N, CA, C and O atoms as a MOPAC input file, in Angstrom:
PM7 MOZYME 1SCF
protein

 N    -20.43800 1    44.90500 1    11.01200 1
 C    -19.78100 1    43.80700 1    11.66500 1
 C    -18.47900 1    43.49300 1    10.93300 1
 O    -18.48400 1    43.17400 1     9.74400 1
 N    -17.38300 1    43.58700 1    11.64800 1
 C    -16.06200 1    43.37900 1    11.05700 1
 C    -15.51800 1    42.02200 1    11.50700 1
 O    -15.30100 1    41.79800 1    12.69700 1
 N    -15.30000 1    41.12500 1    10.55000 1
 C    -14.78000 1    39.78800 1    10.86600 1
 C    -13.26200 1    39.84800 1    10.83400 1
 O    -12.66200 1    40.41300 1     9.91900 1
 N    -12.65200 1    39.25300 1    11.85600 1
 C    -11.19700 1    39.28100 1    11.94900 1
 C    -10.57300 1    38.35700 1    10.91500 1
 O    -11.22600 1    37.44800 1    10.40200 1
 N     -9.29300 1    38.60100 1    10.61200 1
 C     -8.58400 1    37.87600 1     9.54900 1
 C     -8.47200 1    36.38600 1     9.86000 1
 O     -8.57500 1    35.56200 1     8.95100 1
 N     -8.26300 1    36.02300 1    11.12900 1
 C     -8.08900 1    34.60900 1    11.45700 1
 C     -9.34700 1    33.80400 1    11.15400 1
 O     -9.26800 1    32.62300 1    10.81600 1
 N    -10.52500 1    34.45600 1    11.27800 1
 C    -11.77700 1    33.77700 1    10.95600 1
 C    -11.85000 1    33.51700 1     9.45200 1
 O    -12.28700 1    32.44900 1     9.02300 1
 N    -11.42400 1    34.49100 1     8.65800 1
 C    -11.42400 1    34.31000 1     7.20300 1
 C    -10.51400 1    33.14000 1     6.79200 1
 O    -10.85200 1    32.35700 1     5.90400 1
 N     -9.36800 1    33.04100 1     7.44900 1
 C     -8.47000 1    31.92800 1     7.15200 1
 C     -9.10800 1    30.58000 1     7.50900 1
 O     -8.95200 1    29.60200 1     6.77800 1
 N     -9.82200 1    30.53600 1     8.63100 1
 C    -10.51200 1    29.29500 1     9.00500 1
 C    -11.63300 1    28.96100 1     8.02200 1
 O    -11.85300 1    27.79600 1     7.69100 1
 N    -12.33400 1    29.98700 1     7.56400 1
 C    -13.37000 1    29.76000 1     6.53800 1
 C    -12.72100 1    29.22800 1     5.25800 1
 O    -13.25000 1    28.32600 1     4.60900 1
 N    -11.56900 1    29.80200 1     4.90700 1
 C    -10.83200 1    29.31900 1     3.73600 1
 C    -10.38500 1    27.87400 1     3.90300 1
 O    -10.45000 1    27.08900 1     2.95700 1
 N     -9.92600 1    27.51700 1     5.11700 1
 C     -9.50700 1    26.13500 1     5.38000 1
 C    -10.69900 1    25.18800 1     5.23000 1
 O    -10.57100 1    24.11600 1     4.63800 1
 N    -11.84100 1    25.57800 1     5.76000 1
 C    -13.04100 1    24.75000 1     5.62000 1
 C    -13.44300 1    24.64500 1     4.15200 1
 O    -13.85800 1    23.58300 1     3.68900 1
 N    -13.31800 1    25.75100 1     3.42700 1
 C    -13.62900 1    25.74600 1     2.00100 1
 C    -12.70700 1    24.82100 1     1.21600 1
 O    -13.13800 1    24.19600 1     0.24700 1
 N    -11.43400 1    24.72600 1     1.62700 1
 C    -10.50000 1    23.80800 1     0.97500 1
 C    -10.77500 1    22.35300 1     1.37000 1
 O    -10.39900 1    21.43000 1     0.64700 1
 N    -11.41800 1    22.15700 1     2.49300 1
 C    -11.76500 1    20.81000 1     2.92200 1
 C    -12.86400 1    20.19600 1     2.07900 1
 O    -12.93400 1    18.97400 1     1.95000 1
 N    -13.73000 1    21.02700 1     1.50200 1
 C    -14.83400 1    20.51300 1     0.68000 1
 C    -14.32200 1    19.80300 1    -0.57100 1
 O    -14.71400 1    18.66200 1    -0.81300 1
 N    -13.44900 1    20.43900 1    -1.38800 1
 C    -12.94300 1    19.69200 1    -2.54900 1
 C    -12.05400 1    18.50800 1    -2.15700 1
 O    -11.93300 1    17.54600 1    -2.91600 1
 N    -11.42900 1    18.57500 1    -0.97000 1
 C    -10.65400 1    17.43700 1    -0.48700 1
 C    -11.55100 1    16.21900 1    -0.34500 1
 O    -11.18200 1    15.12100 1    -0.76200 1
 N    -12.71800 1    16.40500 1     0.23600 1
 C    -13.64400 1    15.30000 1     0.44200 1
 C    -14.25800 1    14.84700 1    -0.88400 1
 O    -14.42500 1    13.64800 1    -1.11000 1
 N    -14.59100 1    15.78700 1    -1.75000 1
 C    -15.25900 1    15.44600 1    -3.01400 1
 C    -14.30300 1    14.77600 1    -3.99600 1
 O    -14.66900 1    13.79000 1    -4.63600 1
 N    -13.09100 1    15.29500 1    -4.12100 1
 C    -12.16200 1    14.78900 1    -5.13700 1
 C    -11.12400 1    13.82600 1    -4.59000 1
 O    -10.44700 1    13.15300 1    -5.36700 1
 N    -10.98000 1    13.74300 1    -3.27600 1
 C     -9.96100 1    12.89700 1    -2.62700 1
 C     -8.55500 1    13.26100 1    -3.07500 1
 O     -7.68200 1    12.39700 1    -3.16800 1
 N     -8.33800 1    14.53900 1    -3.35200 1
 C     -6.99800 1    15.02500 1    -3.69100 1
 C     -6.35400 1    15.56800 1    -2.42200 1
 O     -6.80900 1    16.58500 1    -1.89800 1
 N     -5.31300 1    14.92300 1    -1.91400 1
 C     -4.71800 1    15.33100 1    -0.64200 1
 C     -4.09700 1    16.72700 1    -0.66800 1
 O     -3.86600 1    17.31800 1     0.38600 1
 N     -3.82800 1    17.25200 1    -1.84300 1
 C     -3.24600 1    18.58800 1    -1.93200 1
 C     -4.16700 1    19.64400 1    -1.31700 1
 O     -3.69500 1    20.61200 1    -0.72100 1
 N     -5.47500 1    19.45700 1    -1.46300 1
 C     -6.41000 1    20.39900 1    -0.85400 1
 C     -6.28900 1    20.37000 1     0.67000 1
 O     -6.40100 1    21.40900 1     1.32000 1
 N     -6.06600 1    19.20600 1     1.23000 1
 C     -5.87100 1    19.10300 1     2.66700 1
 C     -4.61700 1    19.81300 1     3.10600 1
 O     -4.60000 1    20.43600 1     4.16800 1
 N     -3.56900 1    19.73400 1     2.31600 1
 C     -2.31600 1    20.41900 1     2.65400 1
 C     -2.48700 1    21.93500 1     2.57400 1
 O     -1.92200 1    22.67300 1     3.38100 1
 N     -3.25900 1    22.38800 1     1.60600 1
 C     -3.56100 1    23.81700 1     1.52100 1
 C     -4.42000 1    24.25500 1     2.70400 1
 O     -4.25500 1    25.36300 1     3.21400 1
 N     -5.32900 1    23.39700 1     3.14100 1
 C     -6.16400 1    23.71800 1     4.29700 1
 C     -5.31400 1    23.84400 1     5.55500 1
 O     -5.56400 1    24.72100 1     6.38100 1
 N     -4.31400 1    22.98100 1     5.71300 1
 C     -3.41100 1    23.09100 1     6.85900 1
 C     -2.62600 1    24.39900 1     6.78500 1
 O     -2.38900 1    25.03800 1     7.81000 1
 N     -2.22600 1    24.79400 1     5.59000 1
 C     -1.55400 1    26.08200 1     5.41500 1
 C     -2.45700 1    27.23600 1     5.82200 1
 O     -1.99300 1    28.20300 1     6.42500 1
 N     -3.74200 1    27.14200 1     5.49700 1
 C     -4.69700 1    28.18200 1     5.88400 1
 C     -4.88300 1    28.21800 1     7.40100 1
 O     -5.04000 1    29.29400 1     7.97900 1
 N     -4.86800 1    27.06000 1     8.04500 1
 C     -4.98100 1    27.02600 1     9.51100 1
 C     -3.74400 1    27.65800 1    10.14600 1
 O     -3.85400 1    28.37900 1    11.13800 1
 N     -2.57100 1    27.39100 1     9.58000 1
 C     -1.34400 1    28.01400 1    10.09200 1
 C     -1.40500 1    29.53100 1     9.92500 1
 O     -0.99800 1    30.26900 1    10.82300 1
 N     -1.90900 1    30.00100 1     8.78800 1
 C     -2.04700 1    31.43700 1     8.56400 1
 C     -3.06000 1    32.02900 1     9.52800 1
 O     -2.90500 1    33.17100 1     9.96000 1
 N     -4.08800 1    31.27800 1     9.87200 1
 C     -5.07000 1    31.72400 1    10.85300 1
 C     -4.41000 1    31.92300 1    12.21800 1
 O     -4.72200 1    32.87300 1    12.93600 1
 N     -3.50300 1    31.02600 1    12.56300 1
 C     -2.77100 1    31.17300 1    13.82200 1
 C     -1.92100 1    32.43000 1    13.83600 1
 O     -1.84800 1    33.12400 1    14.84900 1
 N     -1.27400 1    32.72500 1    12.70900 1
 C     -0.45700 1    33.94600 1    12.62500 1
 C     -1.35000 1    35.17500 1    12.74300 1
 O     -0.99000 1    36.14300 1    13.41300 1
 N     -2.50700 1    35.14100 1    12.09700 1
 C     -3.43800 1    36.27000 1    12.17100 1
 C     -3.95600 1    36.43400 1    13.59500 1
 O     -4.11200 1    37.55800 1    14.07300 1
 N     -4.22400 1    35.32200 1    14.27700 1
 C     -4.70900 1    35.39200 1    15.65100 1
 C     -3.66800 1    35.94700 1    16.60500 1
 O     -4.01500 1    36.54700 1    17.62200 1
 N     -2.39500 1    35.75300 1    16.28800 1
 C     -1.30900 1    36.28900 1    17.11900 1
 C     -0.95400 1    37.72400 1    16.75100 1
 O     -0.05300 1    38.31300 1    17.34700 1
 N     -1.66000 1    38.28900 1    15.77300 1
 C     -1.46200 1    39.69200 1    15.42100 1
 C     -0.54600 1    39.93400 1    14.24900 1
 O     -0.14600 1    41.07700 1    14.02800 1
 N     -0.19500 1    38.92300 1    13.48800 1
 C      0.66100 1    39.09900 1    12.32100 1
 C     -0.05600 1    39.85800 1    11.22000 1
 O     -1.27400 1    39.76100 1    11.06700 1
 N      0.72200 1    40.61900 1    10.45300 1
 C      0.11100 1    41.39200 1     9.36800 1
 C     -0.20600 1    40.48700 1     8.17500 1
 O      0.13400 1    39.30300 1     8.17900 1
 N     -0.85500 1    41.04700 1     7.16100 1
 C     -1.32400 1    40.27700 1     6.01700 1
 C     -0.17400 1    39.60300 1     5.27100 1
 O     -0.31100 1    38.46600 1     4.81900 1
 N      0.95400 1    40.29500 1     5.13800 1
 C      2.10400 1    39.71800 1     4.43100 1
 C      2.60600 1    38.47600 1     5.16600 1
 O      2.90300 1    37.46400 1     4.53000 1
 N      2.70400 1    38.53800 1     6.48900 1
 C      3.15000 1    37.40300 1     7.28300 1
 C      2.15200 1    36.24300 1     7.16300 1
 O      2.55500 1    35.08300 1     7.07500 1
 N      0.87700 1    36.55400 1     7.15800 1
 C     -0.14600 1    35.52100 1     7.03200 1
 C     -0.02500 1    34.78400 1     5.69300 1
 O     -0.04500 1    33.55400 1     5.64600 1
 N      0.10100 1    35.54500 1     4.62500 1
 C      0.20700 1    34.94900 1     3.29300 1
 C      1.50500 1    34.15300 1     3.17200 1
 O      1.51200 1    33.06300 1     2.60100 1
 N      2.59900 1    34.69000 1     3.70500 1
 C      3.86800 1    33.96900 1     3.66100 1
 C      3.77700 1    32.62700 1     4.40400 1
 O      4.25400 1    31.60900 1     3.90300 1
 N      3.17400 1    32.62500 1     5.57700 1
 C      3.02500 1    31.38700 1     6.33500 1
 C      2.14000 1    30.41300 1     5.56300 1
 O      2.44800 1    29.22300 1     5.49400 1
 N      1.05200 1    30.89800 1     4.98800 1
 C      0.17900 1    30.04100 1     4.18800 1
 C      0.95900 1    29.39100 1     3.04800 1
 O      0.87500 1    28.17800 1     2.85300 1
 N      1.70600 1    30.17600 1     2.30500 1
 C      2.45700 1    29.66800 1     1.15500 1
 C      3.55500 1    28.70100 1     1.60600 1
 O      3.70200 1    27.62000 1     1.03400 1
 N      4.32000 1    29.08200 1     2.62100 1
 C      5.44300 1    28.25000 1     3.06700 1
 C      4.95100 1    26.90400 1     3.60400 1
 O      5.49500 1    25.85900 1     3.24500 1
 N      3.93100 1    26.92200 1     4.45700 1
 C      3.42200 1    25.67400 1     5.02400 1
 C      2.80200 1    24.80300 1     3.93200 1
 O      3.04400 1    23.59600 1     3.90000 1
 N      2.01800 1    25.38400 1     3.05100 1
 C      1.37000 1    24.61000 1     1.99300 1
 C      2.39600 1    23.99200 1     1.04800 1
 O      2.31100 1    22.80600 1     0.72900 1
 N      3.35000 1    24.77800 1     0.60600 1
 C      4.36900 1    24.27300 1    -0.32700 1
 C      5.24100 1    23.21900 1     0.36200 1
 O      5.59100 1    22.21000 1    -0.25000 1
 N      5.58900 1    23.44700 1     1.61800 1
 C      6.41300 1    22.46900 1     2.34500 1
 C      5.67500 1    21.14300 1     2.48500 1
 O      6.26400 1    20.08100 1     2.28400 1
 N      4.40500 1    21.19800 1     2.82500 1
 C      3.64100 1    19.95100 1     2.95000 1
 C      3.53200 1    19.23100 1     1.61100 1
 O      3.71000 1    18.01500 1     1.53900 1
 N      3.24400 1    19.97200 1     0.56500 1
 C      3.12700 1    19.35100 1    -0.75700 1
 C      4.46700 1    18.78000 1    -1.19100 1
 O      4.51700 1    17.68800 1    -1.75700 1
 N      5.56500 1    19.50600 1    -0.93200 1
 C      6.89200 1    19.04500 1    -1.34800 1
 C      7.35800 1    17.82700 1    -0.55400 1
 O      8.08300 1    16.98900 1    -1.09000 1
 N      6.96000 1    17.71400 1     0.70000 1
 C      7.43300 1    16.60600 1     1.54100 1
 C      6.46000 1    15.42900 1     1.52400 1
 O      6.88000 1    14.28700 1     1.33900 1
 N      5.18700 1    15.68800 1     1.71200 1
 C      4.21500 1    14.60300 1     1.87900 1
 C      3.85000 1    13.95000 1     0.54900 1
 O      3.70500 1    12.72900 1     0.49700 1
 N      3.70100 1    14.70000 1    -0.49600 1
 C      3.24100 1    14.14800 1    -1.77500 1
 C      4.17600 1    13.07400 1    -2.33400 1
 O      3.69200 1    12.01900 1    -2.74600 1
 N      5.50200 1    13.29500 1    -2.36700 1
 C      6.36400 1    12.21900 1    -2.87400 1
 C      6.30800 1    10.95200 1    -2.01500 1
 O      6.37900 1     9.84100 1    -2.54100 1
 N      6.18200 1    11.11800 1    -0.71000 1
 C      6.07900 1     9.95500 1     0.17500 1
 C      4.78500 1     9.19800 1    -0.11800 1
 O      4.78500 1     7.97000 1    -0.20000 1
 N      3.69400 1     9.92500 1    -0.27500 1
 C      2.40700 1     9.28800 1    -0.57200 1
 C      2.44100 1     8.57500 1    -1.91900 1
 O      1.91700 1     7.46800 1    -2.04100 1
 N      3.04200 1     9.18100 1    -2.91900 1
 C      3.13700 1     8.54400 1    -4.24100 1
 C      3.98300 1     7.27800 1    -4.18200 1
 O      3.65400 1     6.28100 1    -4.82500 1
 N      5.06400 1     7.31100 1    -3.41900 1
 C      5.92800 1     6.14000 1    -3.29100 1
 C      5.15800 1     4.98000 1    -2.65600 1
 O      5.30700 1     3.83400 1    -3.08000 1
 N      4.34600 1     5.26600 1    -1.65200 1
 C      3.57600 1     4.21700 1    -0.98500 1
 C      2.41300 1     3.72700 1    -1.84000 1
 O      2.00200 1     2.57200 1    -1.72400 1
 N      1.88800 1     4.58000 1    -2.68400 1
 C      0.75100 1     4.18600 1    -3.50900 1
 C      1.14400 1     3.12600 1    -4.53700 1
 O      0.34400 1     2.24300 1    -4.84500 1
 N      2.36500 1     3.20000 1    -5.07200 1
 C      2.75900 1     2.29100 1    -6.13100 1
 C      3.60600 1     1.12200 1    -5.64000 1
 O      4.00600 1     0.28000 1    -6.44500 1
 N      3.89000 1     1.04700 1    -4.34400 1
 C      4.64200 1    -0.07900 1    -3.80200 1
 C      3.73400 1    -1.27200 1    -3.63200 1
 O      2.57000 1    -1.14100 1    -3.25300 1
 N      4.27700 1    -2.42900 1    -3.91700 1
 C      3.54500 1    -3.66100 1    -3.68400 1
 C      3.60300 1    -3.99300 1    -2.20300 1
 O      4.63000 1    -3.75400 1    -1.56700 1
 N      2.54900 1    -4.52800 1    -1.64200 1
 C      2.61500 1    -4.88000 1    -0.22400 1
 C      3.69800 1    -5.91900 1     0.03200 1
 O      3.87100 1    -6.85500 1    -0.74900 1
 N      4.43200 1    -5.74500 1     1.14600 1
 C      5.51500 1    -6.65500 1     1.45400 1
 C      5.01200 1    -7.97800 1     2.02200 1
 O      5.73500 1    -8.97300 1     1.99100 1
 N      3.82100 1    -8.00500 1     2.52300 1
 C      3.25900 1    -9.21200 1     3.09400 1
 C      2.54300 1    -9.99500 1     2.00400 1
 O      1.53400 1    -9.54100 1     1.46400 1
 N      3.06600 1   -11.16800 1     1.68500 1
 C      2.44000 1   -12.00600 1     0.66200 1
 C      1.27800 1   -12.76900 1     1.28900 1
 O      1.39000 1   -13.29300 1     2.39700 1
 N      0.17400 1   -12.82400 1     0.57400 1
 C     -1.00600 1   -13.53100 1     1.05900 1
 C     -1.52700 1   -14.45500 1    -0.02300 1
 O     -1.13500 1   -14.35200 1    -1.18500 1
 N     -2.40400 1   -15.35100 1     0.36200 1
 C     -3.03500 1   -16.25600 1    -0.60000 1
 C     -2.02500 1   -17.14600 1    -1.29100 1
 O     -1.11700 1   -17.68200 1    -0.65600 1
 N     -2.18500 1   -17.29900 1    -2.58500 1
 C     -1.32000 1   -18.16500 1    -3.37700 1
 C      0.12300 1   -17.67000 1    -3.36400 1
 O      1.05800 1   -18.47100 1    -3.33600 1
 N      0.30500 1   -16.34400 1    -3.38200 1
 C      1.66000 1   -15.78900 1    -3.37800 1
 C      2.43500 1   -16.19300 1    -2.13100 1
 O      3.65700 1   -16.33100 1    -2.18200 1
 N      1.74400 1   -16.38500 1    -1.01500 1
 C      2.41900 1   -16.77300 1     0.22800 1
 C      2.90800 1   -18.21900 1     0.18200 1
 O      3.79400 1   -18.59000 1     0.95300 1
 N      2.35400 1   -19.03000 1    -0.69500 1
 C      2.73600 1   -20.44000 1    -0.77000 1
 C      3.92300 1   -20.67800 1    -1.70100 1
 O      4.64500 1   -21.66300 1    -1.54600 1
 N      4.12600 1   -19.79300 1    -2.65400 1
 C      5.24900 1   -19.95700 1    -3.59500 1
 C      6.56700 1   -19.85400 1    -2.84000 1
 O      6.77300 1   -18.95000 1    -2.03000 1
 N      7.45500 1   -20.80600 1    -3.12600 1
 C      8.76300 1   -20.80600 1    -2.49100 1
 C      8.81500 1   -21.56300 1    -1.17300 1
 O      9.89700 1   -21.73300 1    -0.61100 1
 N      7.68300 1   -22.02000 1    -0.66900 1
 C      7.66800 1   -22.77600 1     0.59300 1
 C      8.03600 1   -24.22900 1     0.35800 1
 O      7.95200 1   -24.74200 1    -0.75800 1
 N      8.44200 1   -24.87200 1     1.43000 1
 C      8.75800 1   -26.28700 1     1.34100 1
 C      7.53900 1   -27.10700 1     1.73100 1
 O      6.71000 1   -26.67700 1     2.53500 1
 N      7.44600 1   -28.29400 1     1.14800 1
 C      6.34900 1   -29.21300 1     1.43400 1
 C      6.92200 1   -30.61800 1     1.56700 1
 O      8.04700 1   -30.88400 1     1.14300 1
 N      6.14000 1   -31.50900 1     2.15700 1
 C      6.53200 1   -32.90700 1     2.32600 1
 C      5.64800 1   -33.75900 1     1.42100 1
 O      4.42800 1   -33.60400 1     1.39700 1
 N      6.27800 1   -34.65100 1     0.68700 1
 C      5.54900 1   -35.53000 1    -0.21700 1
 C      4.82800 1   -36.60400 1     0.60000 1
 O      5.44400 1   -37.29100 1     1.41500 1
 N      3.52300 1   -36.74100 1     0.37600 1
 C      2.72000 1   -37.76300 1     1.05700 1
 C      2.50200 1   -38.98000 1     0.16600 1
 O      2.61100 1   -40.12100 1     0.61500 1
 N      2.19200 1   -38.72200 1    -1.10000 1
 C      2.04300 1   -39.78300 1    -2.10300 1
 C      2.95800 1   -39.41500 1    -3.25700 1
 O      3.15800 1   -38.23400 1    -3.54400 1
 N      3.50400 1   -40.40100 1    -3.90700 1
 C      4.46100 1   -40.15900 1    -4.99100 1
 C      3.99100 1   -39.03200 1    -5.92200 1
 O      2.85200 1   -39.01600 1    -6.39000 1
 N      4.91800 1   -38.08500 1    -6.17200 1
 C      4.63000 1   -36.94600 1    -7.05000 1
 C      5.47900 1   -37.08500 1    -8.30000 1
 O      6.69700 1   -37.24100 1    -8.22100 1
 N      4.82200 1   -37.02800 1    -9.46400 1
 C      5.53000 1   -37.02200 1   -10.74200 1
 C      4.81800 1   -36.04400 1   -11.67000 1
 O      4.03400 1   -35.21100 1   -11.21700 1
 N      5.08500 1   -36.14300 1   -12.93500 1
 C      4.48900 1   -35.21900 1   -13.89200 1
 C      2.99200 1   -35.32300 1   -14.00800 1
 O      2.34400 1   -34.38000 1   -14.46200 1
 N      2.41500 1   -36.45700 1   -13.60600 1
 C      0.97200 1   -36.61900 1   -13.72700 1
 C      0.22700 1   -36.35300 1   -12.41900 1
 O     -0.99800 1   -36.23800 1   -12.43400 1
 N      0.92600 1   -36.25300 1   -11.29500 1
 C      0.23000 1   -35.90500 1   -10.05700 1
 C      0.82800 1   -36.53800 1    -8.83100 1
 O      1.86800 1   -37.19300 1    -8.88900 1
 N      0.15100 1   -36.33100 1    -7.71000 1
 C      0.57100 1   -36.84400 1    -6.42400 1
 C     -0.01100 1   -35.97000 1    -5.31900 1
 O     -0.86000 1   -35.11800 1    -5.58100 1
 N      0.44700 1   -36.18000 1    -4.07300 1
 C     -0.06200 1   -35.41100 1    -2.93500 1
 C      1.10600 1   -34.94400 1    -2.06900 1
 O      2.08600 1   -35.66200 1    -1.86900 1
 N      0.96900 1   -33.71100 1    -1.56000 1
 C      1.96100 1   -33.14900 1    -0.64900 1
 C      1.25000 1   -32.52300 1     0.54400 1
 O      0.04800 1   -32.26200 1     0.50300 1
 N      2.01200 1   -32.28900 1     1.60200 1
 C      1.49700 1   -31.53800 1     2.74300 1
 C      2.18400 1   -30.18100 1     2.70900 1
 O      3.40000 1   -30.07800 1     2.87400 1
 N      1.39200 1   -29.15300 1     2.49400 1
 C      1.89200 1   -27.78700 1     2.33300 1
 C      1.15900 1   -26.88500 1     3.30800 1
 O     -0.06800 1   -26.78900 1     3.26700 1
 N      1.89700 1   -26.22800 1     4.17700 1
 C      1.32900 1   -25.28800 1     5.15000 1
 C      0.22800 1   -25.95400 1     5.97700 1
 O     -0.79900 1   -25.33900 1     6.26500 1
 N      0.45000 1   -27.20500 1     6.35100 1
 C     -0.51000 1   -27.91000 1     7.19200 1
 C     -1.71200 1   -28.47000 1     6.46500 1
 O     -2.60800 1   -29.03000 1     7.09600 1
 N     -1.75100 1   -28.33200 1     5.14500 1
 C     -2.87600 1   -28.82600 1     4.35700 1
 C     -2.38400 1   -29.80800 1     3.30200 1
 O     -1.23500 1   -29.75200 1     2.86400 1
 N     -3.26900 1   -30.69800 1     2.91000 1
 C     -2.92200 1   -31.66500 1     1.86500 1
 C     -3.32200 1   -31.07200 1     0.51200 1
 O     -4.45800 1   -30.64600 1     0.30600 1
 N     -2.34700 1   -31.06100 1    -0.40000 1
 C     -2.53900 1   -30.47900 1    -1.72700 1
 C     -2.26300 1   -31.52000 1    -2.79900 1
 O     -1.45100 1   -32.42700 1    -2.61600 1
 N     -2.96100 1   -31.36800 1    -3.92700 1
 C     -2.57700 1   -32.09500 1    -5.13000 1
 C     -1.30600 1   -31.44200 1    -5.63600 1
 O     -1.11800 1   -30.23300 1    -5.50600 1
 N     -0.43800 1   -32.25200 1    -6.21100 1
 C      0.83000 1   -31.69700 1    -6.69800 1
 C      1.26700 1   -32.43200 1    -7.94800 1
 O      0.85800 1   -33.56400 1    -8.20500 1
 N      2.10100 1   -31.76800 1    -8.71200 1
 C      2.75600 1   -32.40500 1    -9.84900 1
 C      4.15600 1   -31.83400 1    -9.95100 1
 O      4.43600 1   -30.72600 1    -9.49200 1
 N      5.01100 1   -32.60300 1   -10.55300 1
 C      6.40400 1   -32.21200 1   -10.69400 1
 C      6.54900 1   -31.18900 1   -11.81900 1
 O      5.87700 1   -31.29200 1   -12.84600 1
 N      7.40900 1   -30.22000 1   -11.62800 1
 C      7.67700 1   -29.23300 1   -12.67100 1
 C      8.33100 1   -29.92500 1   -13.86700 1
 O      7.98100 1   -29.66200 1   -15.01800 1
 N      9.26900 1   -30.79700 1   -13.58500 1
 C      9.92900 1   -31.58800 1   -14.61700 1
 C      9.17500 1   -32.91200 1   -14.72900 1
 O      9.14900 1   -33.69300 1   -13.77800 1
 N      8.57300 1   -33.16300 1   -15.86600 1
 C      7.72900 1   -34.36100 1   -16.02100 1
 C      8.51100 1   -35.66200 1   -15.88900 1
 O      7.91400 1   -36.70900 1   -15.64000 1
 N      9.82500 1   -35.62100 1   -16.05000 1
 C     10.64400 1   -36.82400 1   -15.93700 1
 C     11.09500 1   -37.11100 1   -14.50200 1
 O     11.65600 1   -38.17200 1   -14.23100 1
 N     10.85600 1   -36.18700 1   -13.60000 1
 C     11.30900 1   -36.34300 1   -12.22000 1
 C     10.14900 1   -36.75900 1   -11.33200 1
 O      9.02400 1   -36.28500 1   -11.48800 1
 N     10.44800 1   -37.66200 1   -10.38700 1
 C      9.42300 1   -38.05600 1    -9.42300 1
 C     10.00500 1   -37.93600 1    -8.01500 1
 O     11.21700 1   -38.02400 1    -7.81300 1
 N      9.10800 1   -37.73400 1    -7.05000 1
 C      9.50100 1   -37.57500 1    -5.64900 1
 C      8.73700 1   -38.60000 1    -4.82300 1
 O      7.54000 1   -38.80800 1    -5.02300 1
 N      9.42700 1   -39.22500 1    -3.91200 1
 C      8.84800 1   -40.28800 1    -3.10100 1
 C      8.34500 1   -39.74300 1    -1.77000 1
 O      8.78800 1   -38.67800 1    -1.34000 1
 N      7.42100 1   -40.45700 1    -1.10300 1
 C      6.89900 1   -40.00900 1     0.19300 1
 C      8.01400 1   -39.76100 1     1.20900 1
 O      8.96000 1   -40.53900 1     1.33500 1
 N      7.86400 1   -38.64400 1     1.92900 1
 C      8.84000 1   -38.25100 1     2.92900 1
 C      9.85400 1   -37.24200 1     2.42800 1
 O     10.50400 1   -36.58100 1     3.23700 1
 N     10.01200 1   -37.10100 1     1.10800 1
 C     10.96900 1   -36.13800 1     0.55600 1
 C     10.45600 1   -34.71000 1     0.72400 1
 O      9.25000 1   -34.46400 1     0.72700 1
 N     11.39800 1   -33.77500 1     0.86400 1
 C     11.07900 1   -32.35000 1     0.89500 1
 C     11.10900 1   -31.80900 1    -0.53300 1
 O     12.03300 1   -32.10800 1    -1.29100 1
 N     10.11900 1   -31.02800 1    -0.89700 1
 C     10.07700 1   -30.38700 1    -2.21200 1
 C      9.78700 1   -28.90300 1    -2.01900 1
 O      9.24700 1   -28.48800 1    -0.99400 1
 N     10.15300 1   -28.11800 1    -3.02000 1
 C      9.87700 1   -26.68400 1    -3.00700 1
 C      8.72000 1   -26.39200 1    -3.94800 1
 O      8.66300 1   -26.92400 1    -5.05700 1
 N      7.80400 1   -25.55100 1    -3.50700 1
 C      6.66700 1   -25.16300 1    -4.33000 1
 C      7.11600 1   -24.03700 1    -5.25800 1
 O      7.55000 1   -22.97600 1    -4.80800 1
 N      7.00500 1   -24.28700 1    -6.55500 1
 C      7.42400 1   -23.30600 1    -7.55200 1
 C      6.26900 1   -22.37800 1    -7.90700 1
 O      6.45000 1   -21.16700 1    -8.02900 1
 N      5.09000 1   -22.95200 1    -8.06900 1
 C      3.90400 1   -22.15500 1    -8.38600 1
 C      2.65600 1   -22.93500 1    -8.00400 1
 O      2.71400 1   -24.12600 1    -7.69900 1
 N      1.53900 1   -22.24500 1    -8.02700 1
 C      0.24200 1   -22.87100 1    -7.79100 1
 C     -0.54400 1   -22.74000 1    -9.08100 1
 O     -0.76400 1   -21.63600 1    -9.57900 1
 N     -0.97200 1   -23.88700 1    -9.62200 1
 C     -1.73600 1   -23.91700 1   -10.86800 1
 C     -3.14500 1   -24.40700 1   -10.52200 1
 O     -3.38700 1   -25.61100 1   -10.44200 1
 N     -4.05600 1   -23.48100 1   -10.32200 1
 C     -5.40600 1   -23.84300 1    -9.88400 1
 C     -5.34400 1   -24.36800 1    -8.47800 1
 O     -4.96800 1   -23.63800 1    -7.56100 1
 N     -5.71300 1   -25.64800 1    -8.28200 1
 C     -5.65300 1   -26.26400 1    -6.95900 1
 C     -4.49600 1   -27.24700 1    -6.87600 1
 O     -4.47900 1   -28.11200 1    -6.00000 1
 N     -3.52700 1   -27.12300 1    -7.78100 1
 C     -2.39200 1   -28.02200 1    -7.81900 1
 C     -1.10600 1   -27.25500 1    -7.59800 1
 O     -0.85400 1   -26.22800 1    -8.22900 1
 N     -0.29900 1   -27.77500 1    -6.68700 1
 C      1.00900 1   -27.18000 1    -6.43500 1
 C      2.01000 1   -27.79100 1    -7.41900 1
 O      2.06500 1   -29.01000 1    -7.58200 1
 N      2.78600 1   -26.94800 1    -8.06100 1
 C      3.84500 1   -27.41100 1    -8.95800 1
 C      5.14100 1   -27.36800 1    -8.15800 1
 O      5.53900 1   -26.31700 1    -7.65700 1
 N      5.80300 1   -28.53800 1    -8.04300 1
 C      6.94500 1   -28.64700 1    -7.13000 1
 C      8.22500 1   -28.98300 1    -7.87200 1
 O      8.21100 1   -29.44500 1    -9.01300 1
 N      9.33100 1   -28.73800 1    -7.18600 1
 C     10.66100 1   -28.99200 1    -7.71900 1
 C     11.52000 1   -29.54100 1    -6.60800 1
 O     12.69600 1   -29.83400 1    -6.82400 1

C-alpha cells in the first residue's frame, strides 16, 4: 500500500497540532498551516522540492508576520479602563462639604465618600471636582 505525499503532509500537520494544543505555542500552528499548504502542492502534482519549499516559505512567512503582531498585543494594556481605573479623571459633584477629613460626592451616578487631595482646600455642595484617585472606598478629589 503506497500512501501519497499529500496524505503524509496532512499527517504531519495533525502531528504539529498536538504540541500546539499541549504547549499553547502558536508557532506549531503556523508550521501546521505550512504543512497543509505543502499538502495542497503535493495534491496538485508538485514534486518534493516544491512541496518542501512551500512548507518552508509559508511557515516562515507566518512566523515572521503573525508572531510580532501577537507579541505586541500580548504586552499591550487594554485601552478600555474598567473598575477603579475608569473613575480616575472623571468629574463629580459635591453633595456634602468635602475637605481633608471627608465629605460626599456624586460620581458616575453613585454617592461616594470623598476627601480633598489638599488638606487645606474645601469644596462646597454643587461644585464640580475631579477625581484624582480612589483610596479604598473614598474618592480623592481636586
